[in-house]
JSON list of C-alpha atoms and ligand atoms in Angstrom, two decimals:
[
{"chain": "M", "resi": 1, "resn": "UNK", "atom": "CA", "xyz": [-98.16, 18.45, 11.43]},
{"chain": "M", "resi": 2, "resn": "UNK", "atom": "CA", "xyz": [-96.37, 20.60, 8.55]},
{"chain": "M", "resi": 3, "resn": "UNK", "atom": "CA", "xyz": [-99.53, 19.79, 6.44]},
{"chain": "M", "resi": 4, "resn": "UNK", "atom": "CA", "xyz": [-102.09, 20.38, 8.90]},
{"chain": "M", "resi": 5, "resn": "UNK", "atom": "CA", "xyz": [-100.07, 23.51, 9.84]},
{"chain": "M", "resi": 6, "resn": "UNK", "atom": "CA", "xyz": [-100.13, 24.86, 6.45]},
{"chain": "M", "resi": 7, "resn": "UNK", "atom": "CA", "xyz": [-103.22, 24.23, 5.06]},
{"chain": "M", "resi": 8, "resn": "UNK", "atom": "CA", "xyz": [-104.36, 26.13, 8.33]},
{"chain": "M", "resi": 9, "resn": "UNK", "atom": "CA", "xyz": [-102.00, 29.53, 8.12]},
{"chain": "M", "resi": 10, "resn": "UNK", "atom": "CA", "xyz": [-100.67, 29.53, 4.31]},
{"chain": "M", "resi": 11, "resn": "UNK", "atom": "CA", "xyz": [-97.48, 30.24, 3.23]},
{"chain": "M", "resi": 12, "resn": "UNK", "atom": "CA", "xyz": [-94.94, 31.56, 6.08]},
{"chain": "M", "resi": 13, "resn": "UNK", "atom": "CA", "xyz": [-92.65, 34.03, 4.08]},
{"chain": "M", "resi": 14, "resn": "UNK", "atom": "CA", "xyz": [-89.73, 33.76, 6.00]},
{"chain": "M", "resi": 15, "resn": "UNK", "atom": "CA", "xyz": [-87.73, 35.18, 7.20]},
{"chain": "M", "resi": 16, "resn": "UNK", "atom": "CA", "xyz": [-88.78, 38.64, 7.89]},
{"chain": "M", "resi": 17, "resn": "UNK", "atom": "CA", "xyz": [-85.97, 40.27, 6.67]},
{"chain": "M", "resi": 18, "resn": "UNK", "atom": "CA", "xyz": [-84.65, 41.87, 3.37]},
{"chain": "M", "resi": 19, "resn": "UNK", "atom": "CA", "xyz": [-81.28, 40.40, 2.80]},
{"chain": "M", "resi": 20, "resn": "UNK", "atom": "CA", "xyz": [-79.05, 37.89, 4.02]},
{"chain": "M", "resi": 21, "resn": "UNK", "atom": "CA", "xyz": [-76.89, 39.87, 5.78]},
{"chain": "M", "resi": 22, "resn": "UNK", "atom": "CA", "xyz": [-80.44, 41.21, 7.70]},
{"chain": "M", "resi": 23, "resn": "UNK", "atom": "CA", "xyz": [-81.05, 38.02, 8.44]},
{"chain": "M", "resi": 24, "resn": "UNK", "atom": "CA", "xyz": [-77.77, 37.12, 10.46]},
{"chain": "M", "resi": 25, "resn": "UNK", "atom": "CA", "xyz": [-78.38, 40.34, 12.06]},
{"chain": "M", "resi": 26, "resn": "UNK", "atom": "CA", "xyz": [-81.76, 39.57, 13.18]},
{"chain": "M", "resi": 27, "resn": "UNK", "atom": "CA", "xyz": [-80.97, 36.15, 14.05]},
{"chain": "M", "resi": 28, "resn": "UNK", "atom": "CA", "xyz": [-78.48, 37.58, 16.45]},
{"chain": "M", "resi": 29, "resn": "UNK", "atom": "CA", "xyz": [-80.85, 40.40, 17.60]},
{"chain": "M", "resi": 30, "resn": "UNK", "atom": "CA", "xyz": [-83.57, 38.38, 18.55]},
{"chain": "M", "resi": 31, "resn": "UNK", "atom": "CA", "xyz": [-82.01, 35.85, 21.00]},
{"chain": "M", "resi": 32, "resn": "UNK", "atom": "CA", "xyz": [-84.49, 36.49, 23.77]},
{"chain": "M", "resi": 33, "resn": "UNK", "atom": "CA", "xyz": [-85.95, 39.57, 22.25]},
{"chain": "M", "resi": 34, "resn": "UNK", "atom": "CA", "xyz": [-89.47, 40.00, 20.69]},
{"chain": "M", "resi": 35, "resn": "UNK", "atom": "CA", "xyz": [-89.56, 40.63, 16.72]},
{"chain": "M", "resi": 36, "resn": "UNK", "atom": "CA", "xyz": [-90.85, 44.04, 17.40]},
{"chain": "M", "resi": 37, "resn": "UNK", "atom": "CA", "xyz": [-87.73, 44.97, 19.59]},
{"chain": "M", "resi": 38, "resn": "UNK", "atom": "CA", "xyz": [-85.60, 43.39, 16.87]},
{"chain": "M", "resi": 39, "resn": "UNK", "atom": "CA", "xyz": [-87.63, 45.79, 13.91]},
{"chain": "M", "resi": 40, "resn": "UNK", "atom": "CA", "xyz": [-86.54, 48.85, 16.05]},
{"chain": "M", "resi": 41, "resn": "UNK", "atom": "CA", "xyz": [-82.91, 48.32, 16.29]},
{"chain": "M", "resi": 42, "resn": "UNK", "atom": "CA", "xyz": [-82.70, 47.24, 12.07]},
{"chain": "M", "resi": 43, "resn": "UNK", "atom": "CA", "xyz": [-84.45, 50.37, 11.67]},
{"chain": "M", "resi": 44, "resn": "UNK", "atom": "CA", "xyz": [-81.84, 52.34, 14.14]},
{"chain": "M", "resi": 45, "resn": "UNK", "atom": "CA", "xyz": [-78.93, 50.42, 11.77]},
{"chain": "M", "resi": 46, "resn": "UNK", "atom": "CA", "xyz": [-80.92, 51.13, 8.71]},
{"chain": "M", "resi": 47, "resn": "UNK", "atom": "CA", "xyz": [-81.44, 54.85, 9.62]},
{"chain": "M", "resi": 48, "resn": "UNK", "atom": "CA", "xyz": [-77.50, 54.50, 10.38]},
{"chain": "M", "resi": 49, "resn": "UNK", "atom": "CA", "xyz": [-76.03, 53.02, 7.46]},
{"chain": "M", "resi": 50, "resn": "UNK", "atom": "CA", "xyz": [-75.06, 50.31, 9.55]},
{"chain": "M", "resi": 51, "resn": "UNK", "atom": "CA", "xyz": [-77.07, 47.53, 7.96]},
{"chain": "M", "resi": 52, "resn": "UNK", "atom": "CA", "xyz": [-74.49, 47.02, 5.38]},
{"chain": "M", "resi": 53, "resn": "UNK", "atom": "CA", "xyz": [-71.24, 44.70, 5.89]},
{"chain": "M", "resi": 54, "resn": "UNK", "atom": "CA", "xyz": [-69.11, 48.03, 4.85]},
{"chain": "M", "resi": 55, "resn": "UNK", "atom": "CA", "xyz": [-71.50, 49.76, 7.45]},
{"chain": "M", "resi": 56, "resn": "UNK", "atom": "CA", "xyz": [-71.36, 47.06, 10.03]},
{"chain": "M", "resi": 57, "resn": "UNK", "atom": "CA", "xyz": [-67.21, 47.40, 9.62]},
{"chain": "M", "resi": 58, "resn": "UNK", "atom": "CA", "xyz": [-67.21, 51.40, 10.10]},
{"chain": "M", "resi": 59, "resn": "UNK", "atom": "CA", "xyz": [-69.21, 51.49, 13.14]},
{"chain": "M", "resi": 60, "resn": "UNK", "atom": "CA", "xyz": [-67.69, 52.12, 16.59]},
{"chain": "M", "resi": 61, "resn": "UNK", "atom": "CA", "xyz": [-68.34, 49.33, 18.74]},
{"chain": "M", "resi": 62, "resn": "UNK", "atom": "CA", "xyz": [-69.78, 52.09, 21.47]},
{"chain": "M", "resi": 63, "resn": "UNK", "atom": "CA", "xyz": [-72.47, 53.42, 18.06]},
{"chain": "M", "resi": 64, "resn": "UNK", "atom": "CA", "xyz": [-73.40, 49.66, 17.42]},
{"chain": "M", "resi": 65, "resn": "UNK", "atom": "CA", "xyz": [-74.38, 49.11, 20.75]},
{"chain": "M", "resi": 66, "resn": "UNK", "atom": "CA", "xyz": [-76.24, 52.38, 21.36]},
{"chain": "M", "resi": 67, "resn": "UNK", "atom": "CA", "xyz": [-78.28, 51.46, 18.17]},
{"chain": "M", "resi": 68, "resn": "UNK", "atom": "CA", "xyz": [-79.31, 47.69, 18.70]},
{"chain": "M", "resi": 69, "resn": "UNK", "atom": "CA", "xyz": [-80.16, 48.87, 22.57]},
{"chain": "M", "resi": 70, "resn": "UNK", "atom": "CA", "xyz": [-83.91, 48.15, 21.97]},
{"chain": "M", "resi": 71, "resn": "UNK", "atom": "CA", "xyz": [-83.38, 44.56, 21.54]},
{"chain": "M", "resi": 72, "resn": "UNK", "atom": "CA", "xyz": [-81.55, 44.09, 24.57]},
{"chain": "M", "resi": 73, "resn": "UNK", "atom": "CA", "xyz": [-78.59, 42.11, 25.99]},
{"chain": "M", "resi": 74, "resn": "UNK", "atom": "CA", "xyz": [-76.94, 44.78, 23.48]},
{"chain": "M", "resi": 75, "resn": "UNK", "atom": "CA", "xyz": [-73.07, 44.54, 25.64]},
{"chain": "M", "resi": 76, "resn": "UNK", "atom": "CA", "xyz": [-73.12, 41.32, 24.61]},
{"chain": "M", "resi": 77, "resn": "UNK", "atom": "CA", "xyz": [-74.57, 41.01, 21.15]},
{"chain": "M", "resi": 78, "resn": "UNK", "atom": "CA", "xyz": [-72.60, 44.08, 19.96]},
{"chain": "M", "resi": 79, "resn": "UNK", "atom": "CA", "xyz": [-69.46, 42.41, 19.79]},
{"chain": "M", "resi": 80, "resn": "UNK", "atom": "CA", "xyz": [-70.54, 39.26, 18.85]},
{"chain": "M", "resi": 81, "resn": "UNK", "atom": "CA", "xyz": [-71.93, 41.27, 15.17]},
{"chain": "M", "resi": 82, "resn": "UNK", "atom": "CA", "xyz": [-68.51, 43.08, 15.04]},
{"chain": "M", "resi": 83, "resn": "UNK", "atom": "CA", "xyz": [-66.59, 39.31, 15.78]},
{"chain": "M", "resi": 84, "resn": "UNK", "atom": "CA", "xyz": [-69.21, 37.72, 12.73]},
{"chain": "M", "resi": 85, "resn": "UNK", "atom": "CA", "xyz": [-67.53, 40.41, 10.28]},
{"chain": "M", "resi": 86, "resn": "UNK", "atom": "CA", "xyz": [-64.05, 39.88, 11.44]},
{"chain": "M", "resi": 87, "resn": "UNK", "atom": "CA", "xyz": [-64.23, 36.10, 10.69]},
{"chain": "M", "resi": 88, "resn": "UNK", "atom": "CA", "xyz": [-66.07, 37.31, 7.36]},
{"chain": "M", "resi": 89, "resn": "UNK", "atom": "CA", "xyz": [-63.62, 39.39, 6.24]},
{"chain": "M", "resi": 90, "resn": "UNK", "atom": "CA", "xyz": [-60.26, 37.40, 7.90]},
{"chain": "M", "resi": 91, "resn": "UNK", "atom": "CA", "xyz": [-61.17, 33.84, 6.58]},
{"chain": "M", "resi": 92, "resn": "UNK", "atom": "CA", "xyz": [-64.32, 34.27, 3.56]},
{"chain": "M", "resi": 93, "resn": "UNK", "atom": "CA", "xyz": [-63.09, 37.53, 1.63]},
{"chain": "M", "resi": 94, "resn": "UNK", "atom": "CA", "xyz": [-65.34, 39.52, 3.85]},
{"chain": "M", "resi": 95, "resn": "UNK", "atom": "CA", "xyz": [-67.74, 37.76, 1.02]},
{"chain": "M", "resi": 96, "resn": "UNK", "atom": "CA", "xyz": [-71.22, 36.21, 2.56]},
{"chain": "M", "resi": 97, "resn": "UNK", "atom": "CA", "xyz": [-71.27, 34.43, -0.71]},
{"chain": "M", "resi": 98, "resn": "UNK", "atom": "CA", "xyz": [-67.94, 32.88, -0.03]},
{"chain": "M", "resi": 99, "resn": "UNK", "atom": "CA", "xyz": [-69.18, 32.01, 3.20]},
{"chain": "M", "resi": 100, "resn": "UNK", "atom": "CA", "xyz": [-72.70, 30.09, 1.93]},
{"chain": "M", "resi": 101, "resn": "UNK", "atom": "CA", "xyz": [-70.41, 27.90, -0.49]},
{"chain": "M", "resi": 102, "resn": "UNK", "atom": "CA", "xyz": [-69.02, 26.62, 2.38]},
{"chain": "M", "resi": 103, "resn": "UNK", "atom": "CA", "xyz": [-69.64, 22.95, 3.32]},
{"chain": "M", "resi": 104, "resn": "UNK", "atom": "CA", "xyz": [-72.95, 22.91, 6.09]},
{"chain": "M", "resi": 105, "resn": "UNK", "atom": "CA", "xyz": [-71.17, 20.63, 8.81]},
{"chain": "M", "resi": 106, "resn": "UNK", "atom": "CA", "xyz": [-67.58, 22.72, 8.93]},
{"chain": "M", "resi": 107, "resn": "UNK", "atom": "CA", "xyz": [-69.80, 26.43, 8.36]},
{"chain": "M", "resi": 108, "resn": "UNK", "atom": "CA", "xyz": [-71.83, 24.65, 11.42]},
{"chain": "M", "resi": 109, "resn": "UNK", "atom": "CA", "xyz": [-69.38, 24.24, 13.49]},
{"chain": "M", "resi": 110, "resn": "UNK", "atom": "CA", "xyz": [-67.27, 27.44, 12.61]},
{"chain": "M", "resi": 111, "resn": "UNK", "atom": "CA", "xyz": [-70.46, 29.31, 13.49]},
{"chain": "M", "resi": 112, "resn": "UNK", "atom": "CA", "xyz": [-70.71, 27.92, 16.68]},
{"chain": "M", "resi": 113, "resn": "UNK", "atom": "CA", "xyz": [-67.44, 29.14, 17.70]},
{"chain": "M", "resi": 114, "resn": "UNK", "atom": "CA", "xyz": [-68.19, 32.42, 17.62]},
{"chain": "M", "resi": 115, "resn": "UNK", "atom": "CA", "xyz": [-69.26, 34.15, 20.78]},
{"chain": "M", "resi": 116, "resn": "UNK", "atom": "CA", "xyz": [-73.01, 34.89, 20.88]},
{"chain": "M", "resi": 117, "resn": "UNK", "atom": "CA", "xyz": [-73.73, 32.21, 18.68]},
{"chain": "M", "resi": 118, "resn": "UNK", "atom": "CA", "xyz": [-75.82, 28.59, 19.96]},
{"chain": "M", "resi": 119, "resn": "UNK", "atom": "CA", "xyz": [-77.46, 26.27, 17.59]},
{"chain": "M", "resi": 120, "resn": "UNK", "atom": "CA", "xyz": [-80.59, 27.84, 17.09]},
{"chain": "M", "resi": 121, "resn": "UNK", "atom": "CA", "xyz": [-78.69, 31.24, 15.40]},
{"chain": "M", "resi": 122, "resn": "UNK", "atom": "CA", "xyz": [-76.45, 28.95, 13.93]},
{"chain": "M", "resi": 123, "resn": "UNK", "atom": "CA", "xyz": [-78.89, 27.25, 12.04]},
{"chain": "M", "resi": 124, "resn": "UNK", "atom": "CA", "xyz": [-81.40, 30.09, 11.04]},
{"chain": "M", "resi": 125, "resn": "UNK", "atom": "CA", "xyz": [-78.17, 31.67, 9.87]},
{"chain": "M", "resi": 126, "resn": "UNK", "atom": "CA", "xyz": [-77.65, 28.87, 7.81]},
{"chain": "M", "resi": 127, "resn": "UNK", "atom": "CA", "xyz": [-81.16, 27.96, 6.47]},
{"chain": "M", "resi": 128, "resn": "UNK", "atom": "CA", "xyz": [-82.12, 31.64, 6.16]},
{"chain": "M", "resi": 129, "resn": "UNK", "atom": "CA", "xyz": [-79.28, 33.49, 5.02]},
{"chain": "M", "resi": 130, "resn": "UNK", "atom": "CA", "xyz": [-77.26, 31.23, 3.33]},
{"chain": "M", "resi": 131, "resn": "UNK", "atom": "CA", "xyz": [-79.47, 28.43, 1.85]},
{"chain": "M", "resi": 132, "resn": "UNK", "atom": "CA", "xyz": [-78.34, 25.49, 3.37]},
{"chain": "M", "resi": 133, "resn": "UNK", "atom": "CA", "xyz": [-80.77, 22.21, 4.31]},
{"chain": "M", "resi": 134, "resn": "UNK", "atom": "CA", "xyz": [-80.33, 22.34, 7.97]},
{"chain": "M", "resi": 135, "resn": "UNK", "atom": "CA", "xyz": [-83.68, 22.36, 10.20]},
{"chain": "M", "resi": 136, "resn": "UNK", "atom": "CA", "xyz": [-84.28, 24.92, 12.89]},
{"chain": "M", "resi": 137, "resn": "UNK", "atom": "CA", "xyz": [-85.70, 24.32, 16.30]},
{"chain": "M", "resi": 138, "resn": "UNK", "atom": "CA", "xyz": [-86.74, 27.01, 19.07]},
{"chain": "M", "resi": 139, "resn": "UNK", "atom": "CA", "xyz": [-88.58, 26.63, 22.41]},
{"chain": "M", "resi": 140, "resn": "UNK", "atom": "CA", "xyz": [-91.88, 26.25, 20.57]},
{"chain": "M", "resi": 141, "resn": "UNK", "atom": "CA", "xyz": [-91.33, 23.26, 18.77]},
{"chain": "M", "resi": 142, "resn": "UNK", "atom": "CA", "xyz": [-89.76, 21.79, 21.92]},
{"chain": "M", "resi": 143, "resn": "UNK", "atom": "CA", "xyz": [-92.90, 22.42, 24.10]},
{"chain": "M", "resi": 144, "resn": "UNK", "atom": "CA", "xyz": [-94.58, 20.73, 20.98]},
{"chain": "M", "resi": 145, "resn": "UNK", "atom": "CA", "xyz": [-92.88, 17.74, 21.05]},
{"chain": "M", "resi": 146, "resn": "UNK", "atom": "CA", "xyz": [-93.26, 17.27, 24.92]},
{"chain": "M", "resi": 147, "resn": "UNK", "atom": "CA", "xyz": [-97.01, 17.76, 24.93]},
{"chain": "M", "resi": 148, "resn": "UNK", "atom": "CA", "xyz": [-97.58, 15.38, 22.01]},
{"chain": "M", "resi": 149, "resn": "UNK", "atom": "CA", "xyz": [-95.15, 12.83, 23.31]},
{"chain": "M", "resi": 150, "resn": "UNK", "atom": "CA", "xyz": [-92.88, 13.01, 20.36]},
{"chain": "M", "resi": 151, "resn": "UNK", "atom": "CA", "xyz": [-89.99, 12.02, 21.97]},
{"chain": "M", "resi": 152, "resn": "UNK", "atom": "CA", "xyz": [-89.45, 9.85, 25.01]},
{"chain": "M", "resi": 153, "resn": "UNK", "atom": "CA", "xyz": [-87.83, 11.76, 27.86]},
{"chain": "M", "resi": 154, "resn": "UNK", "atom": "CA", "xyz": [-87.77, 10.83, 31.75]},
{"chain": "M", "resi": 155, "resn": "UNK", "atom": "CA", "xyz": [-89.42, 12.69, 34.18]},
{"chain": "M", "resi": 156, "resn": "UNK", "atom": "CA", "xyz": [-88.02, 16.24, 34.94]},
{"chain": "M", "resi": 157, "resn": "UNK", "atom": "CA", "xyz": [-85.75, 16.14, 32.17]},
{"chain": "M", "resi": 158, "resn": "UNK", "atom": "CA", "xyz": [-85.86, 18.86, 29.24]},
{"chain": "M", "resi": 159, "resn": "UNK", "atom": "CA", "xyz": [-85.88, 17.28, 25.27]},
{"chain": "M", "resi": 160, "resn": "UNK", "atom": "CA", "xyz": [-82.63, 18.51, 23.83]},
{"chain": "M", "resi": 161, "resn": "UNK", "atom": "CA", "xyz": [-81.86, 20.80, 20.81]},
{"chain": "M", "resi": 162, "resn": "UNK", "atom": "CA", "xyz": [-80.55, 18.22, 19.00]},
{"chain": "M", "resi": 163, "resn": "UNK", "atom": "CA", "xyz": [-83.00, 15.93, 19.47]},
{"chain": "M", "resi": 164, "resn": "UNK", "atom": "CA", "xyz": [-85.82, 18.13, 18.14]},
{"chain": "M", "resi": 165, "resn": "UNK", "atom": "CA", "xyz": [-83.64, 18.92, 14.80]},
{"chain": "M", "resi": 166, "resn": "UNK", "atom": "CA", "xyz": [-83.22, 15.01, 14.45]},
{"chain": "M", "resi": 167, "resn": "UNK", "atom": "CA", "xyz": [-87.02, 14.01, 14.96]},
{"chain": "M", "resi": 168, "resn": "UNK", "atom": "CA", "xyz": [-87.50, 17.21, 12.14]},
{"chain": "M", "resi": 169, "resn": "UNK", "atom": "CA", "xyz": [-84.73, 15.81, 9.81]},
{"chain": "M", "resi": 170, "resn": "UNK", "atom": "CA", "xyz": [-86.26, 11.93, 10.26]},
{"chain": "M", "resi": 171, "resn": "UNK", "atom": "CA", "xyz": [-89.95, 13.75, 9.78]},
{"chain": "M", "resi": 172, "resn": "UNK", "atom": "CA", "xyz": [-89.21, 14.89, 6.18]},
{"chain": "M", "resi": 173, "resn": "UNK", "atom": "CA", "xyz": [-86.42, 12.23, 5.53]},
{"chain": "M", "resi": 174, "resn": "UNK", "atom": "CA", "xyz": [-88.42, 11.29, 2.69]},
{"chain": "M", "resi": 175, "resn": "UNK", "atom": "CA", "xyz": [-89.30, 14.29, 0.98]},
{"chain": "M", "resi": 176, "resn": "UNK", "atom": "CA", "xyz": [-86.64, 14.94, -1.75]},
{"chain": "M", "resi": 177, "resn": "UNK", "atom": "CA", "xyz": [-83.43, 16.21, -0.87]},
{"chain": "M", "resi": 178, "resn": "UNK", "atom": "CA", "xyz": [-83.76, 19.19, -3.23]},
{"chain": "M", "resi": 179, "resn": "UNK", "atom": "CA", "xyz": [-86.59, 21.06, -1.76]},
{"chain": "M", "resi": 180, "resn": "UNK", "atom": "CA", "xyz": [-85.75, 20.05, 1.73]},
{"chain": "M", "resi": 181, "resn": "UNK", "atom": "CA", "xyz": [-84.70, 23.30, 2.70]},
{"chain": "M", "resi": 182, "resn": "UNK", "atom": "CA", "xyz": [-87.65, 25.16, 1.84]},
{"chain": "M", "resi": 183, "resn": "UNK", "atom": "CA", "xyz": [-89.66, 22.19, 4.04]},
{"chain": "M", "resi": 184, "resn": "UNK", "atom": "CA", "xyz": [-87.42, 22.74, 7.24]},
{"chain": "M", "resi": 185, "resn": "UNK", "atom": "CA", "xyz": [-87.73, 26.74, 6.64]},
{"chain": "M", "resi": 186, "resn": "UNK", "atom": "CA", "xyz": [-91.53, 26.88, 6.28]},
{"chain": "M", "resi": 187, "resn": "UNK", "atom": "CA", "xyz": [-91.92, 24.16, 9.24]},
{"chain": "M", "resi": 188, "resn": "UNK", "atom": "CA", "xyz": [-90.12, 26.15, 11.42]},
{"chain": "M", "resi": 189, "resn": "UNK", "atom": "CA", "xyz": [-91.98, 29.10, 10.49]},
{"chain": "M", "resi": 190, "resn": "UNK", "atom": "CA", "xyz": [-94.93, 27.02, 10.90]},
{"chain": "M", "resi": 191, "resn": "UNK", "atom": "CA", "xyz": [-94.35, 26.05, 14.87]},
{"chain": "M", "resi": 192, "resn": "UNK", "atom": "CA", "xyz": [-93.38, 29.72, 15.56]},
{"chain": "M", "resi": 193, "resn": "UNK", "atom": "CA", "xyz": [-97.03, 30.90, 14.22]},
{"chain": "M", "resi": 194, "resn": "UNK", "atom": "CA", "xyz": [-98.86, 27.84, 15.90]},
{"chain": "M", "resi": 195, "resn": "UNK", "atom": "CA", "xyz": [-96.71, 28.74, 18.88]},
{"chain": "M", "resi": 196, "resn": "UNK", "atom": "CA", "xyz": [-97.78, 32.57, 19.42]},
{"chain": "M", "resi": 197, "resn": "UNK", "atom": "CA", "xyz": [-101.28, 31.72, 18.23]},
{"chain": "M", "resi": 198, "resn": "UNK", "atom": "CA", "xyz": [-102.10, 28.74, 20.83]},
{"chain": "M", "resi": 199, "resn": "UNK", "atom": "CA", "xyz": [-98.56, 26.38, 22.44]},
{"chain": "M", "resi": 200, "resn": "UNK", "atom": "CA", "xyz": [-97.12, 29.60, 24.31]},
{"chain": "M", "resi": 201, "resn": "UNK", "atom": "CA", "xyz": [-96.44, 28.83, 28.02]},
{"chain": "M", "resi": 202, "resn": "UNK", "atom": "CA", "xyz": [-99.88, 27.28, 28.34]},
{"chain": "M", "resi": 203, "resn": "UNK", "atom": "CA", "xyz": [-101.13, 25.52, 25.91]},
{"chain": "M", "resi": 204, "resn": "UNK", "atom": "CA", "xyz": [-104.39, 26.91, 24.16]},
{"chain": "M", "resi": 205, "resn": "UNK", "atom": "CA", "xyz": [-105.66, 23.91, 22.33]},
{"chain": "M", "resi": 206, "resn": "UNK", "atom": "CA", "xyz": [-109.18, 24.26, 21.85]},
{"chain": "M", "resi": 207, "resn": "UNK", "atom": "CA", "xyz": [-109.27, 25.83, 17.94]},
{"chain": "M", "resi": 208, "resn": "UNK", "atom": "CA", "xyz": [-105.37, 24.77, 17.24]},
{"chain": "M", "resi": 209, "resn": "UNK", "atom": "CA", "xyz": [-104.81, 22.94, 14.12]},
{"chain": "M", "resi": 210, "resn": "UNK", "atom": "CA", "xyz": [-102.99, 20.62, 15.99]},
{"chain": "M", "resi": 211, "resn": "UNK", "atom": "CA", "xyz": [-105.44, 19.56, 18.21]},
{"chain": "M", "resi": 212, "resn": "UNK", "atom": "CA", "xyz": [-106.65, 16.61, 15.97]},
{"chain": "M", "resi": 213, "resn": "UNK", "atom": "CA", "xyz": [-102.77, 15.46, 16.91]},
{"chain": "M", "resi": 214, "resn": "UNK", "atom": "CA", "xyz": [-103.29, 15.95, 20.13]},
{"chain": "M", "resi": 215, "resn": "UNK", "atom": "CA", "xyz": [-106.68, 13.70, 20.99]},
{"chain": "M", "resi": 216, "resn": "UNK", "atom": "CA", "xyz": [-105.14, 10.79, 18.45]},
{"chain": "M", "resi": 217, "resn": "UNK", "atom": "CA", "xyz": [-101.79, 10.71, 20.96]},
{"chain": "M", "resi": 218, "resn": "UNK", "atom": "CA", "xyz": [-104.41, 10.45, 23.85]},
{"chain": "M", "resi": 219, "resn": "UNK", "atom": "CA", "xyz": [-102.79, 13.16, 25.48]},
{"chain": "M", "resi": 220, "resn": "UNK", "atom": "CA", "xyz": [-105.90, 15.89, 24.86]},
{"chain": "M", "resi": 221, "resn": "UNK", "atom": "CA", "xyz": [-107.17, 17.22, 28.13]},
{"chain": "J", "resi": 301, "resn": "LIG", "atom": "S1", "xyz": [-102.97, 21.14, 20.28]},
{"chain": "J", "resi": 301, "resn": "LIG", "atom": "FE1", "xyz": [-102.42, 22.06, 22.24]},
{"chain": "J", "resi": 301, "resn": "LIG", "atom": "S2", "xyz": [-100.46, 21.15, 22.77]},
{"chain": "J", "resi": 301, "resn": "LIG", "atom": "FE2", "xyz": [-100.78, 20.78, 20.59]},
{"chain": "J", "resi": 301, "resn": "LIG", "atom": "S3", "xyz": [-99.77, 22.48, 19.52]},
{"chain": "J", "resi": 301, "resn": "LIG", "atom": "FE3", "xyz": [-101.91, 23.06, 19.81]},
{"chain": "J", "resi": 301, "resn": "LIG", "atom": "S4", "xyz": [-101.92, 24.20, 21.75]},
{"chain": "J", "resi": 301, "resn": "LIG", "atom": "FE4", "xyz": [-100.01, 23.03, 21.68]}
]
């Protein structure tokens, strides 16, 4: 599917952001919020001088939320950003560099205890920003999986977040270890542009360059 995927749309670029620390902000930003909503409140933090970690620290909590308001749920992801740079600064030097050396299963799971965060931001915070092998899976790849039959589930029941980041891990399992991480980001990439173009809530299929996939699992329409 990565192949098909990318000899169809090219190289992905991602993520669309400037620097790491944009890219833990967006990742945060865009939990169920459109890209374009996301662009607005960067550009509100940008316009600011917000978008730096010495920005992020000086900003009122009341400020921060007034200028990530147009990607919504702002109450909650406010504090969340300021609770990112207090673990930053009380237990990595307030260094994101200190932070990426960490080791990927304990920066995981420190990640994930911090409010706002679930694994999805947790792992595009750690493939995007800081480098690390992990794959990334989203609601796109998941509605992949189910109408391809990639992994077995019963009737009813939804196909986990784990599972889809362990059928991606097995999928490139033997691609070498070393450029692993660029696999998992441009695959994920790749499922969020096949997504929006044709797997959205219904599934478009007739021009999708998965569709080939589709007829050979019998499952075509
Ligand atoms: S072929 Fe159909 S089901 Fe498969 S990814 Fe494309 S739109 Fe989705």
């Amino acid at each position: 599917m990565h192949d098909r995927l990318a000899e169809a749309y090219g190289p992905q670029h991602w993520w669309p952001a400037k620097t790491p620390l944009e890219v833990i902000l967006g990742a945060y930003l865009t939990q169920n919020t459109a890209w374009k909503a996301v662009e607005r409140s960067l550009q509100n933090l940008r316009d600011a001088g917000a978008i730096t970690l010495e920005g992020l620290r000086a900003v009122p909590l009341a400020k921060l939320r007034r200028l990530i308001q147009p990607s919504g749920f702002f109450t909650r992801k406010a504090p969340a950003l300021k609770a990112f740079v207090a673990m930053l600064d009380a237990e990595f030097d307030g260094s994101l560099e200190t932070l990426a050396a960490a080791p990927t299963l304990a920066l995981r799971k420190r990640l994930l205890d911090l409010p706002g965060v679930g694994p999805e931001t947790a792992d595009a915070i750690l493939l995007y920003a800081l480098g690390h092998s992990v794959p990334v899976a989203d609601e796109y790849l998941r509605r992949i999986a189910e109408r391809h039959g990639l992994i077995a589930i019963e009737p009813g029941r939804r196909i986990s977040y784990d599972a889809l980041t362990a059928l991606t891990r097995a999928a490139f399992a033997a691609d070498p270890a070393q450029g692993r991480a660029r696999l998992f980001n441009e695959f994920h990439a790749l499922t969020v542009a096949v997504g929006k173009a044709h797997c959205g809530r219904t599934a478009r299929c007739e021009g999708c360059p998965l569709a080939s996939d589709l007829r050979k699992a019998g499952r075509a329409s």
